[in-house]
Coordinates of C-alpha atoms and ligand atoms in Angstrom, one line a residue:
X9 CA 221.0 278.3 69.9
X10 CA 223.0 279.0 73.0
X11 CA 220.2 280.9 74.7
X12 CA 217.6 278.2 73.8
X13 CA 219.9 275.7 75.4
X14 CA 220.3 277.8 78.5
X15 CA 216.5 278.3 78.6
X16 CA 216.1 274.5 78.3
X17 CA 218.4 273.8 81.1
X18 CA 216.8 276.4 83.4
X19 CA 213.3 275.3 82.3
X20 CA 214.3 271.9 83.3
X21 CA 215.5 272.9 86.8
X22 CA 212.1 274.6 87.2
X23 CA 210.2 271.6 85.8
X24 CA 212.1 269.4 88.3
X25 CA 211.0 271.6 91.1
X26 CA 207.4 271.5 89.9
X27 CA 207.7 267.7 89.5
X28 CA 208.9 267.4 93.1
X29 CA 206.0 269.6 94.2
X30 CA 203.3 267.6 92.5
X31 CA 203.9 264.1 93.7
X32 CA 204.5 265.5 97.2
X33 CA 201.1 267.2 97.0
X34 CA 199.6 264.0 95.8
X35 CA 201.1 262.0 98.5
X36 CA 200.0 264.5 101.1
X37 CA 196.4 264.0 99.9
X38 CA 196.6 260.3 100.1
X39 CA 197.9 260.2 103.6
X40 CA 195.5 262.7 105.1
X41 CA 194.4 260.3 107.8
X42 CA 196.1 262.3 110.5
X43 CA 195.5 265.8 109.1
X44 CA 192.4 267.8 108.4
X45 CA 191.6 266.8 104.9
X46 CA 190.4 270.2 103.8
X47 CA 193.5 271.9 104.9
X48 CA 195.8 269.5 103.2
X49 CA 193.8 269.7 100.0
X50 CA 194.1 273.5 100.1
X51 CA 197.8 273.4 100.7
X52 CA 198.3 270.9 98.0
X53 CA 196.3 273.0 95.6
X54 CA 198.3 276.1 96.3
X55 CA 201.6 274.3 96.0
X56 CA 200.5 272.8 92.7
X57 CA 199.3 276.1 91.3
X58 CA 202.5 277.8 92.4
X59 CA 204.6 275.1 90.8
X60 CA 202.7 275.3 87.5
X61 CA 202.9 279.0 87.4
X62 CA 206.6 278.9 88.0
X63 CA 207.1 276.3 85.3
X64 CA 205.2 278.4 82.8
X65 CA 207.2 281.4 83.6
X66 CA 210.5 279.6 83.3
X67 CA 209.7 278.7 79.7
X68 CA 208.9 282.3 78.7
X69 CA 212.4 283.7 78.5
X70 CA 215.8 283.3 79.9
X71 CA 215.4 286.6 81.7
X72 CA 212.5 285.5 83.9
X73 CA 213.7 281.9 84.3
X74 CA 215.9 282.4 87.3
X75 CA 213.2 284.0 89.4
X76 CA 210.7 281.4 88.3
X77 CA 213.0 278.5 89.1
X78 CA 213.6 279.8 92.6
X79 CA 209.9 280.3 93.2
X80 CA 209.2 276.8 91.9
X81 CA 211.9 275.5 94.3
X82 CA 210.1 277.4 97.0
X83 CA 206.8 275.9 96.1
X84 CA 208.4 272.5 96.0
X85 CA 209.9 273.0 99.4
X86 CA 206.7 274.1 101.0
X87 CA 204.8 271.2 99.4
X88 CA 207.3 268.7 100.6
X89 CA 207.4 270.1 104.1
X90 CA 203.7 270.9 104.2
X91 CA 202.1 267.6 105.1
X92 CA 202.5 264.3 106.9
X93 CA 204.8 261.6 105.5
X94 CA 203.9 258.9 103.0
X95 CA 202.2 255.7 103.8
X96 CA 198.6 255.7 104.9
X97 CA 196.7 252.7 106.2
X98 CA 193.7 250.6 105.4
X99 CA 194.8 249.1 102.1
X100 CA 195.1 245.5 103.1
X101 CA 192.5 244.2 100.7
X102 CA 194.6 245.1 97.6
X103 CA 197.5 243.2 99.1
X104 CA 195.4 240.1 99.3
X105 CA 194.2 240.5 95.7
X106 CA 197.7 241.2 94.3
X107 CA 199.5 238.6 96.4
X108 CA 197.1 235.8 95.5
X109 CA 199.6 234.9 92.8
X110 CA 197.0 233.3 90.6
X111 CA 196.8 234.2 87.0
X112 CA 193.4 235.3 85.8
X113 CA 192.0 234.9 82.3
X114 CA 192.2 238.0 80.3
X115 CA 189.1 239.7 79.1
X116 CA 189.4 241.6 75.8
X117 CA 188.5 245.2 75.2
X118 CA 190.0 248.5 76.0
X119 CA 189.1 250.5 79.1
X120 CA 186.6 252.9 77.8
X121 CA 187.5 255.6 80.2
X122 CA 190.3 255.0 82.6
X123 CA 190.2 258.7 83.3
X124 CA 186.6 259.8 83.6
X125 CA 185.1 257.0 85.6
X126 CA 188.0 256.5 88.0
X127 CA 188.5 260.2 88.7
X128 CA 185.0 260.3 90.0
X129 CA 185.6 257.1 92.0
X130 CA 188.7 258.6 93.5
X131 CA 186.7 261.7 94.5
X132 CA 183.9 259.7 96.0
X133 CA 186.4 257.6 98.0
X134 CA 187.8 260.6 99.8
X135 CA 184.6 260.5 101.9
X136 CA 183.3 257.6 103.9
X137 CA 181.6 255.8 101.0
X138 CA 183.9 253.6 99.0
X139 CA 182.7 252.2 95.7
X140 CA 182.0 248.5 96.1
X141 CA 184.6 246.0 95.0
X142 CA 187.5 248.3 93.9
X143 CA 190.8 247.8 95.7
X144 CA 192.1 251.0 97.1
X145 CA 195.5 252.4 95.9
X146 CA 198.0 250.1 97.6
X147 CA 200.0 251.3 100.6
X148 CA 203.3 250.8 98.8
X149 CA 202.4 253.1 95.9
X150 CA 203.9 256.2 97.4
X151 CA 207.0 254.4 98.5
X152 CA 207.5 252.8 95.1
X153 CA 207.1 256.2 93.5
X154 CA 209.7 257.7 95.7
X155 CA 212.1 254.8 94.9
X156 CA 211.6 255.3 91.2
X157 CA 212.1 259.0 91.5
X158 CA 215.4 258.5 93.3
X159 CA 216.6 256.0 90.6
X160 CA 216.0 258.8 88.1
X161 CA 217.7 261.4 90.3
X162 CA 220.8 259.2 90.3
X163 CA 220.9 259.1 86.5
X164 CA 218.6 261.3 84.3
X165 CA 218.8 258.9 81.3
X166 CA 216.8 256.4 83.3
X167 CA 213.6 258.4 83.1
X168 CA 213.2 258.0 79.3
X169 CA 214.3 254.4 79.5
X170 CA 211.5 253.7 82.1
X171 CA 208.9 255.4 79.9
X172 CA 210.0 253.1 77.0
X173 CA 209.7 250.1 79.3
X174 CA 206.1 251.0 80.2
X175 CA 205.2 251.6 76.6
X176 CA 206.8 248.4 75.2
X177 CA 205.1 246.4 78.0
X178 CA 201.8 247.7 76.9
X179 CA 202.2 248.3 73.2
X180 CA 201.8 244.6 72.2
X181 CA 198.1 244.9 72.8
X182 CA 195.7 243.9 70.0
X183 CA 192.0 244.7 70.5
X184 CA 190.2 241.5 70.2
X185 CA 193.5 239.7 69.5
X186 CA 194.5 236.2 70.5
X187 CA 196.6 236.6 72.5
X188 CA 195.5 240.0 73.6
X189 CA 199.0 241.2 74.7
X190 CA 199.4 244.3 76.8
X191 CA 201.0 245.0 80.1
X192 CA 199.2 242.4 82.2
X193 CA 201.3 239.4 82.9
X194 CA 204.7 241.1 82.6
X195 CA 205.6 238.8 79.8
X196 CA 208.7 240.9 78.8
X197 CA 210.6 239.0 81.6
X198 CA 210.4 235.9 79.5
X199 CA 210.8 234.7 75.9
X200 CA 209.6 235.6 73.3
X201 CA 209.2 239.2 74.4
X202 CA 212.5 239.3 76.3
X203 CA 214.3 238.4 73.1
X204 CA 212.3 240.7 70.8
X205 CA 214.8 243.0 69.0
X206 CA 212.3 245.9 69.6
X207 CA 212.9 245.5 73.3
X208 CA 216.7 245.7 73.1
X209 CA 218.1 247.7 76.0
X210 CA 215.0 247.2 78.2
X211 CA 216.7 244.5 80.2
X212 CA 218.6 247.3 81.8
X213 CA 215.3 249.0 82.8
X214 CA 214.0 245.8 84.2
X215 CA 217.2 245.2 86.2
X216 CA 217.0 248.7 87.6
X217 CA 213.6 248.0 89.0
X218 CA 214.5 244.7 90.5
X219 CA 215.7 246.2 93.9
X220 CA 212.3 248.0 94.1
X221 CA 210.4 244.8 93.5
X222 CA 212.6 243.1 96.3
X223 CA 211.8 245.9 98.7
X224 CA 208.1 245.9 97.9
X225 CA 207.3 242.3 96.9
X226 CA 203.6 242.9 96.9
X227 CA 203.7 244.9 93.7
X228 CA 203.5 242.8 90.6
X229 CA 206.2 243.2 88.0
X230 CA 203.4 244.1 85.5
X231 CA 202.3 247.0 87.7
X232 CA 205.9 248.1 88.5
X233 CA 206.9 248.2 84.8
X234 CA 204.0 250.4 83.9
X235 CA 203.8 252.5 87.1
X236 CA 207.5 253.4 86.9
X237 CA 206.8 254.9 83.5
X238 CA 203.9 256.9 84.8
X239 CA 206.0 258.2 87.7
X240 CA 208.9 259.0 85.4
X241 CA 206.7 261.2 83.1
X242 CA 205.6 263.3 86.1
X243 CA 209.1 263.4 87.7
X244 CA 210.5 264.7 84.4
X245 CA 208.1 267.7 84.6
X246 CA 205.2 266.1 82.7
X247 CA 201.6 265.7 83.6
X248 CA 200.2 263.4 86.3
X249 CA 199.3 260.0 84.7
X250 CA 196.2 258.4 86.3
X251 CA 197.3 254.9 87.2
X252 CA 195.4 251.9 88.5
X253 CA 197.1 248.9 90.1
X254 CA 196.0 245.3 89.8
X255 CA 198.0 243.6 87.0
X256 CA 199.4 240.1 87.8
X257 CA 202.4 238.2 86.6
X258 CA 203.2 235.1 84.7
X259 CA 205.9 233.2 86.6
X260 CA 207.6 231.4 83.7
X261 CA 207.9 231.0 80.0
X262 CA 206.1 227.7 80.3
X263 CA 203.2 229.3 82.1
X264 CA 202.9 231.9 79.3
X265 CA 203.0 229.1 76.7
X266 CA 200.4 227.0 78.3
X267 CA 198.1 230.0 78.7
X268 CA 198.6 230.6 74.9
X269 CA 199.5 234.1 75.9
X270 CA 202.9 234.4 74.2
X271 CA 203.1 237.4 71.9
X272 CA 205.4 236.9 68.9
X273 CA 207.6 239.7 67.7
X274 CA 206.2 242.2 65.2
X275 CA 203.5 244.0 67.2
X276 CA 205.7 247.0 68.2
X277 CA 206.3 249.7 65.6
X278 CA 209.1 249.7 63.1
X279 CA 210.8 253.1 63.0
X280 CA 211.8 252.7 59.3
X281 CA 208.2 252.8 58.1
X282 CA 205.6 255.4 57.4
X283 CA 202.1 256.6 58.3
X284 CA 200.1 253.5 57.2
X285 CA 202.3 251.2 59.4
X286 CA 201.9 253.6 62.3
X287 CA 198.1 253.4 61.9
X288 CA 198.1 249.6 61.6
X289 CA 200.0 249.4 64.9
X290 CA 198.1 252.0 66.9
X291 CA 194.6 251.4 65.4
X292 CA 195.1 247.7 66.4
X293 CA 195.4 249.0 70.0
X294 CA 192.3 251.1 69.6
X295 CA 193.9 254.6 69.3
X296 CA 192.9 257.3 66.9
X297 CA 195.1 259.8 65.0
X298 CA 195.1 262.5 67.7
X299 CA 196.1 260.0 70.3
X300 CA 198.8 258.6 68.1
X301 CA 200.4 262.0 67.7
X302 CA 200.0 262.8 71.4
X303 CA 201.7 259.6 72.4
X304 CA 204.5 260.2 69.9
X305 CA 205.4 263.4 71.9
X306 CA 207.2 261.1 74.3
X307 CA 210.0 261.3 71.8
X308 CA 210.9 264.7 73.3
X309 CA 212.5 262.3 75.9
X310 CA 215.5 260.1 75.6
X311 CA 217.6 259.1 72.6
X312 CA 218.3 256.3 70.2
X313 CA 221.3 254.0 70.8
X314 CA 223.1 252.3 67.9
X315 CA 223.6 249.2 70.0
X316 CA 219.8 249.0 70.7
X317 CA 217.9 250.1 67.7
X318 CA 220.6 251.0 65.2
X319 CA 219.5 254.7 65.2
X320 CA 221.5 257.4 66.9
X321 CA 220.9 260.5 68.9
X322 CA 218.3 262.5 70.8
X323 CA 215.1 264.1 69.4
X324 CA 215.3 267.3 71.6
X325 CA 217.7 269.6 73.3
X326 CA 216.2 268.7 76.7
X327 CA 215.8 264.9 76.5
X328 CA 215.2 264.4 80.2
X329 CA 212.4 267.0 80.5
X330 CA 208.9 266.3 79.4
X331 CA 207.8 269.2 77.1
X332 CA 206.3 269.8 73.7
X333 CA 209.8 270.5 72.2
X334 CA 209.5 267.4 69.8
X335 CA 206.4 269.0 68.2
X336 CA 208.1 272.4 68.1
X337 CA 211.1 270.8 66.2
X338 CA 208.8 268.9 63.8
X339 CA 206.8 272.1 63.2
X340 CA 210.0 273.8 62.0
X341 CA 209.9 271.6 58.9
X342 CA 206.3 272.8 58.2
X343 CA 207.3 276.4 58.6
X344 CA 210.6 276.1 56.8
X345 CA 210.8 273.0 54.5
X346 CA 214.3 271.5 54.5
X347 CA 214.9 272.1 58.2
X348 CA 215.3 268.3 58.6
X349 CA 217.5 266.5 56.1
X350 CA 218.4 262.9 55.6
X351 CA 221.6 262.1 57.5
X352 CA 224.5 260.7 55.5
X353 CA 225.9 257.9 57.4
X354 CA 226.3 254.1 57.4
X355 CA 223.3 253.5 59.7
X356 CA 219.6 253.2 58.9
X357 CA 217.8 256.2 57.4
X358 CA 217.2 259.0 59.9
X359 CA 217.0 262.7 59.7
X360 CA 219.2 265.5 61.2
X361 CA 218.5 269.1 62.2
X362 CA 220.7 272.0 61.1
X363 CA 222.9 271.6 64.2
X364 CA 223.5 268.0 63.4
X365 CA 222.9 267.2 67.1
X366 CA 219.2 266.1 66.9
X367 CA 217.5 263.3 65.0
X368 CA 214.1 262.2 63.7
X369 CA 213.1 258.7 62.7
X370 CA 211.2 258.1 59.5
X371 CA 208.1 257.4 61.6
X372 CA 208.5 260.8 63.3
X373 CA 208.7 262.6 60.0
X374 CA 205.5 260.7 58.9
X375 CA 203.6 262.8 61.4
X376 CA 204.2 265.9 59.4
X377 CA 204.0 264.2 56.0
X378 CA 200.5 262.8 56.7
X379 CA 197.6 265.3 56.2
X380 CA 195.6 263.9 59.2
X381 CA 198.5 263.7 61.6
X382 CA 200.0 267.1 60.8
X383 CA 197.3 269.4 62.3
X384 CA 197.9 267.7 65.7
X385 CA 201.6 268.3 65.4
X386 CA 200.9 272.0 64.8
X387 CA 198.4 272.1 67.7
X388 CA 200.8 270.6 70.2
X389 CA 203.7 272.7 69.0
X390 CA 201.6 275.8 69.9
X391 CA 199.9 274.5 73.0
X392 CA 201.9 272.5 75.5
X393 CA 199.0 272.3 78.0
X394 CA 196.8 270.6 75.3
X395 CA 199.7 268.2 74.6
X396 CA 200.1 267.4 78.3
X397 CA 196.4 266.8 78.8
X398 CA 196.0 264.6 75.7
X399 CA 199.3 262.8 76.4
X400 CA 198.2 262.0 80.0
X401 CA 194.9 260.6 78.8
X402 CA 196.4 258.5 76.0
X403 CA 199.3 257.2 78.0
X404 CA 197.0 256.2 80.9
X405 CA 194.8 254.3 78.4
X406 CA 197.9 252.6 76.9
X407 CA 199.2 251.4 80.3
X408 CA 195.8 249.8 81.0
X409 CA 195.2 248.1 77.7
X410 CA 194.1 244.5 78.0
X411 CA 193.9 244.5 81.7
X412 CA 190.6 243.1 83.0
X413 CA 188.6 246.0 84.4
X414 CA 187.6 243.8 87.3
X415 CA 191.2 243.4 88.4
X416 CA 192.0 247.1 88.5
X417 CA 191.8 249.2 91.7
X418 CA 191.2 252.8 92.3
X419 CA 193.1 255.5 90.5
X420 CA 196.3 256.8 91.9
Ligands
LIG517 C1 205.7 254.8 65.7 C2 205.9 254.6 67.0 C3 207.2 254.5 67.6 C4 208.4 254.1 67.1 C5 208.7 253.6 65.7 C6 209.4 254.3 68.1 C7 210.7 254.0 68.0 C8 211.7 254.2 68.9 C9 213.1 253.9 68.7 C10 213.8 253.3 67.5 C11 213.8 254.3 69.9 C12 215.2 254.2 70.2 C13 215.5 253.0 71.1 C14 217.0 253.0 71.4 O1 217.8 252.9 70.5 O2 217.4 253.0 72.6 C15 212.8 254.8 70.8 C16 213.0 255.3 72.0 C17 212.1 255.8 72.8 N1 210.7 255.8 72.6 FE1 209.8 255.3 70.9 N2 208.8 254.7 69.2 C18 207.5 254.9 69.0 C19 206.5 255.3 69.9 C20 206.8 255.6 71.2 C21 205.7 255.9 72.2 C22 204.2 255.8 71.9 C23 206.4 256.2 73.3 C24 205.8 256.5 74.7 C25 204.6 256.9 74.9 C26 207.8 256.1 73.1 C27 208.8 256.4 74.0 C28 210.1 256.3 73.7 C29 211.1 256.8 74.7 C30 210.9 257.6 76.0 C31 212.4 256.5 74.1 C32 213.8 256.8 74.6 C33 214.4 255.6 75.4 C34 215.7 255.9 75.9 O3 216.2 257.1 75.9 O4 216.4 255.0 76.4 N3 208.0 255.8 71.8 N4 211.5 254.7 70.1

């Protein structure tokens, strides 16, 4: 146990280094105006590859972890020092769109392929030809990302909290529903979503982001609440989450009510339930079983708080590092039934591991009880790269649910 803990801590140090390297590499690419594009791209690629390699090594064994961590740190350093600063010009059009302040009618329907289409668009836009009508990634994006990263650096627990904010902002979506829900509008600032028991504790996350909104008033709250979650995932060592700006905000509870856009409580999942409830909630958003399991892997991060949900404790030994540890721990029950047992306490039903330090919710256990969910748990327990790839795709889809395609800009 001790050595796995040490490995977790060291792996985390390495993940952090990798996480620093990747956004730095990304920003260097986006601000290539004053540098030879090819060169920067090459440098970024090398830095990213080195960071990935170091991260992989670190997870192997405690023996090799130290060396890997220092090489990741080296990679991070060279990536950070390797290119020009943040910023980059020529993004005024987006400011006009986002700052217009008007609230546009929602169109229904999920984005078919946030990833596929927009990646191609991003590639195309690195040359002279820009696809018509799509706002470029706003100039403030890199600065907002840096500000979110430093919030997390000041207190690790904020990373998971910001991921939960992004998810609960988006997870009210109902395909074809009226109201549609989803992240557009940033309705969680107002009743009824602000008072929804499922969102308890998220007022802290919103308050944390307030100074960033003040410093960068052009970003909408709706973009900020979702983008912060995407940045947090990557900063905690997870995959890059493709993100498109362009959401707009409701300005008051009355405005929400008159647009008939208020989403009543009950759309977010109830942790005390089982597989059929999970399917009801996530199928409503348009997700399939594989995506449901991938998204659930976010529970490697963070913890339950008795004063928020009534449940208590973290799911993993490294709750501020994105990894596949959640699946690894669930998989132990498949390999050795009885690994997870019902905790005897005054609180709601939850499970504990043999150390008594970790927990699982009834909805987490449903992923191994259900025949269709279980194979994905086993897959992700074995293959972290597959988990990261599938998580990035599903989380990106989640963050864009219900946002009118016409409002969304290029992929960051
Ligand atoms: C069946 C689906 C889900 C249920 C029932 C559920 C339930 C919960 C509960 C009860 C908590 C504890 C809140 C607290 O007491 O602070 C929590 C935390 C969390 N959830 Fe979920 N969740 C689900 C899906 C997701 C998804 C899809 C994501 C993201 C993709 C996610 C990300 C998180 C994170 C990061 C935390 C930790 C927050 C913190 O540490 O402050 N969850 N979830």
